[in-house]
Amino acid sequence: MRNFTSSCLHHKSSNTMSLINGMSPAESSPSPQAPAGVLGCKCVGGNPLPPLHHQETYEDRKAQLLHLARERRSSSSTGHEKCPFHFDLELDHKPPTREDIIPELANSYRSLLKGLGENPEREGLLKTPVRAAKAMLYFTKGYDQTIDDVMNDAVFNEDHDDLVIVKDIEMFSICEHHLVPFWGKVSVGYLPNKKILGLSKVARIVEIFSRRLQVQERLTKQIALAVVEAIQPTGVGVVVEGIHMCMVMRGVQKINSKTTTSTMLGVFRDDPKTREEFLSLVK
């Protein structure tokens, strides 16, 4: 196993994490003045382990540390590859917030403008990189949200087993192939199984997954699976109709074309009558 050297910013030392590396207590016993390191350093965040009790063996503590290593982010975690320091068992920080990356994103837009032969310093474009960065973060804000975030306890016990449909929900998204918009409407239906969703939460589920880089086929499936995750209904049906700018303003340039996708789960897939009722009601 590789040798983990403490990288606590306030307690830089050459002490290695001996418990993980298999050193004996005699070889690794810290003095009272030794850096707190992995056994309780609070300098770089995280939740330090409790003091080692005399009944607790070093093998017990080693097991705790290994468990901690699996739970926390490490330098090999996605988005953490360029961390300037990363003591895997000690550091429990989060990636930068999306607002924190606005300057870097704005620089990318500035480079894009230069690559197009424009002058990003001229008056009309001076603030464009920052505006574009903020706009892109808004267009993709769904990455910051989860189903639990938007449910907000709006799942209710109700003995209702007839079809529930929320139709013509407006949807805006970004095509992941060309980074141009597609938009349209979404209709969601489900057969409850003793639980129902607050109606606005159906629209919020659509918002979570549409506000990401997407393809319409995946978007349709994700919405259906999210409803299943939220309330475990007997069945779910989702129909999405979209207009894609990658077909309108480039390529074949067919301005009147529309794309329709659907996902049917549970009884919506297995029972033709239920499926037909849903499809007739969302037309």
JSON list of C-alpha atoms in Angstrom, two decimals, residues 189-192 227-228 232-237 265-268:
[
{"chain": "A", "resi": 189, "resn": "GLY", "atom": "CA", "xyz": [-48.59, 10.03, -16.12]},
{"chain": "A", "resi": 190, "resn": "TYR", "atom": "CA", "xyz": [-48.53, 7.46, -13.34]},
{"chain": "A", "resi": 191, "resn": "LEU", "atom": "CA", "xyz": [-50.78, 4.97, -11.58]},
{"chain": "A", "resi": 192, "resn": "PRO", "atom": "CA", "xyz": [-50.36, 5.50, -7.83]},
{"chain": "A", "resi": 227, "resn": "VAL", "atom": "CA", "xyz": [-40.99, 9.19, -10.56]},
{"chain": "A", "resi": 228, "resn": "VAL", "atom": "CA", "xyz": [-40.48, 5.50, -9.81]},
{"chain": "A", "resi": 232, "resn": "GLN", "atom": "CA", "xyz": [-42.89, 3.49, -6.48]},
{"chain": "A", "resi": 233, "resn": "PRO", "atom": "CA", "xyz": [-46.10, 3.69, -8.57]},
{"chain": "A", "resi": 234, "resn": "THR", "atom": "CA", "xyz": [-47.72, 0.78, -10.36]},
{"chain": "A", "resi": 235, "resn": "GLY", "atom": "CA", "xyz": [-46.66, 2.28, -13.67]},
{"chain": "A", "resi": 236, "resn": "VAL", "atom": "CA", "xyz": [-45.24, 5.43, -15.28]},
{"chain": "A", "resi": 237, "resn": "GLY", "atom": "CA", "xyz": [-45.53, 6.90, -18.75]},
{"chain": "A", "resi": 265, "resn": "LEU", "atom": "CA", "xyz": [-42.73, 1.41, -17.26]},
{"chain": "A", "resi": 266, "resn": "GLY", "atom": "CA", "xyz": [-44.78, -1.10, -15.26]},
{"chain": "A", "resi": 267, "resn": "VAL", "atom": "CA", "xyz": [-48.41, -1.43, -16.30]},
{"chain": "A", "resi": 268, "resn": "PHE", "atom": "CA", "xyz": [-47.95, 1.27, -18.92]}
]
